[in-house]
C-alpha positions as a LaTeX table, in Angstrom:
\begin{tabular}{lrrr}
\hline
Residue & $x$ (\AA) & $y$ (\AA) & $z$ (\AA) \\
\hline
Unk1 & $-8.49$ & $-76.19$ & $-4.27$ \\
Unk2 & $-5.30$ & $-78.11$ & $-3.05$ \\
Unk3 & $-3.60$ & $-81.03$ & $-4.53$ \\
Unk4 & $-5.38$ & $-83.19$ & $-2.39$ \\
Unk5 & $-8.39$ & $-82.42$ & $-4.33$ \\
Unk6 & $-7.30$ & $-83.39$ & $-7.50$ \\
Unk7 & $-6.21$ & $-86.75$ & $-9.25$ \\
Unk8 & $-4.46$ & $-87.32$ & $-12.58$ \\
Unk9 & $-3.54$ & $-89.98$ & $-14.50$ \\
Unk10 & $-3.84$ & $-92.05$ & $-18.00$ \\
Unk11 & $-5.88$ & $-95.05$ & $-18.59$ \\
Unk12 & $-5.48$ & $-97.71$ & $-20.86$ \\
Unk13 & $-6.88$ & $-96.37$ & $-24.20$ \\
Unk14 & $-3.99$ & $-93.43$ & $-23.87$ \\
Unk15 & $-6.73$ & $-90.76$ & $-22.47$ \\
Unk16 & $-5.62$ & $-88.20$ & $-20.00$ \\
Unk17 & $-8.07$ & $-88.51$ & $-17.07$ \\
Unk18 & $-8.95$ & $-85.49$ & $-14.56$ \\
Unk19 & $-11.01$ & $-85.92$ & $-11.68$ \\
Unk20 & $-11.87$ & $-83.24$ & $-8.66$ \\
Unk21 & $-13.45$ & $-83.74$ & $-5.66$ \\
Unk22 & $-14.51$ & $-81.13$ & $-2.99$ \\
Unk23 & $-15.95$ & $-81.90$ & 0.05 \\
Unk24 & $-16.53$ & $-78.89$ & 3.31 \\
Unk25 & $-18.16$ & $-78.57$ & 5.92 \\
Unk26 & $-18.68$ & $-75.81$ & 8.30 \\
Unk27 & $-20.53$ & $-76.14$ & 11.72 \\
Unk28 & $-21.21$ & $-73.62$ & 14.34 \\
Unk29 & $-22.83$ & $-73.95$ & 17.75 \\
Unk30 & $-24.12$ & $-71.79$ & 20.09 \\
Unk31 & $-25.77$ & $-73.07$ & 23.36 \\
Unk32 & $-26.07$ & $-70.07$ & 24.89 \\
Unk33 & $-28.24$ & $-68.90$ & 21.78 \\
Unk34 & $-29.91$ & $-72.12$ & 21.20 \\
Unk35 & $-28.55$ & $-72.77$ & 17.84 \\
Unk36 & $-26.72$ & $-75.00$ & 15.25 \\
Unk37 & $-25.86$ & $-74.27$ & 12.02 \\
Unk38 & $-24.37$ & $-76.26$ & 9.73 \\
Unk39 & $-23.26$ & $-76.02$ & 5.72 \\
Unk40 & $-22.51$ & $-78.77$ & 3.44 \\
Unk41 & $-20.72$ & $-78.32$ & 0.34 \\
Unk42 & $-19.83$ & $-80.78$ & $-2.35$ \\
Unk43 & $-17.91$ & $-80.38$ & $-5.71$ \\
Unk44 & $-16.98$ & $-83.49$ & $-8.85$ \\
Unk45 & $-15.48$ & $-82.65$ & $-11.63$ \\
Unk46 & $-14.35$ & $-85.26$ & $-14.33$ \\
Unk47 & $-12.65$ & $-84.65$ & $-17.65$ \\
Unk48 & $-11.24$ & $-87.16$ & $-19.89$ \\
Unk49 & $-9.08$ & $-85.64$ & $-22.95$ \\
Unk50 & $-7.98$ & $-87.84$ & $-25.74$ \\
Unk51 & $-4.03$ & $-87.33$ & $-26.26$ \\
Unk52 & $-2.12$ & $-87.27$ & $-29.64$ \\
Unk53 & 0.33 & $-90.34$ & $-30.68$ \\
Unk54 & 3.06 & $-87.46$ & $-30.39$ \\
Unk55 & 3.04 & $-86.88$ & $-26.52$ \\
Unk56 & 5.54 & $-88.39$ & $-23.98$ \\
Unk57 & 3.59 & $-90.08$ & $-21.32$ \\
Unk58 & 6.39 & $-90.40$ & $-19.15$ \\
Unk59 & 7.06 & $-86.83$ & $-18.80$ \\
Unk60 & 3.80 & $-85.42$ & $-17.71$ \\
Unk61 & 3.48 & $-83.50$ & $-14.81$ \\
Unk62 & 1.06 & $-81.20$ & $-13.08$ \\
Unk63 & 0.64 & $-78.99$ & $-10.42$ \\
Unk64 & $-1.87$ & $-76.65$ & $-8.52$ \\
Unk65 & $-1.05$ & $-72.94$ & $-7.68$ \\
Unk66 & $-3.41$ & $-70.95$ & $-5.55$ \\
Unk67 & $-6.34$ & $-73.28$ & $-6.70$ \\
Unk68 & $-5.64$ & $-73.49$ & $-10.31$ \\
Unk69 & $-4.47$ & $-76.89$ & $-11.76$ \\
Unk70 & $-1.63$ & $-77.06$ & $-14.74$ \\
Unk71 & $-0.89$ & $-79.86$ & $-16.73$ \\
Unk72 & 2.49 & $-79.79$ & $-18.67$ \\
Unk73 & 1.97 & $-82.49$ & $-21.95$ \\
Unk74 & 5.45 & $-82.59$ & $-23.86$ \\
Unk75 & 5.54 & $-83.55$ & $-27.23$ \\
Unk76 & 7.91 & $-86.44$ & $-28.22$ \\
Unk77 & 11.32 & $-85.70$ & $-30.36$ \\
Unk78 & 10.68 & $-86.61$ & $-33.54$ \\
Unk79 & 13.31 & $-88.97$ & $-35.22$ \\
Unk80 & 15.86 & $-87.85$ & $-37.05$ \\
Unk81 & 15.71 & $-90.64$ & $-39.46$ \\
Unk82 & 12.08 & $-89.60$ & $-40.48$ \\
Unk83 & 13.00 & $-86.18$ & $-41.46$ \\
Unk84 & 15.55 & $-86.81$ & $-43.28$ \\
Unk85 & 14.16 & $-89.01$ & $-46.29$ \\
Unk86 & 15.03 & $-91.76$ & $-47.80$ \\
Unk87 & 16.76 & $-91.93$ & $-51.38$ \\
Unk88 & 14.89 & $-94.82$ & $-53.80$ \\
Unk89 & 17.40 & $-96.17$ & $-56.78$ \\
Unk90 & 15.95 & $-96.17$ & $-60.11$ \\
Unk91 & 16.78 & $-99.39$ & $-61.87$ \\
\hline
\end{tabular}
């Protein structure tokens, strides 16, 4: 698989979409022998994977490596202002 073969991306109800497509063909011809061969191959994959509210959409990135697709999902910093609590006064 190449990059070519492969398309990310997120649609509108914040799902990460993965589609593959694979198409090959291979002919050979021989006149001499009185011959043709041909082979047809053909490969779709689609995945669709829900993400979490905590993921940064703008920093996903992927990649393909000797045929193997990877996906790199960050995860948001959370704020510090919701860590840290928030004192109530007792009247």
């Amino acid at each position: 698989m190449t990059k070519d073969d492969f398309t990310v991306n997120l649609d509108a109800d914040n799902n990460l979409v993965i589609n593959m497509e694979k198409k090959e063909e291979n002919k050979e011809e021989k006149k001499d022998k009185h011959y043709l061969r041909r082979e047809f191959s053909y490969s779709k994959f689609q995945q669709a994977i829900l993400l979490p509210d905590n993921v940064d959409k703008e920093k996903i990135s992927a990649k393909v490596e000797n045929g193997v697709l990877s996906i790199d999902i960050p995860k948001t910093q959370p704020d510090a202002e919701k860590k840290s609590g928030k004192v109530i006064e007792v009247k």
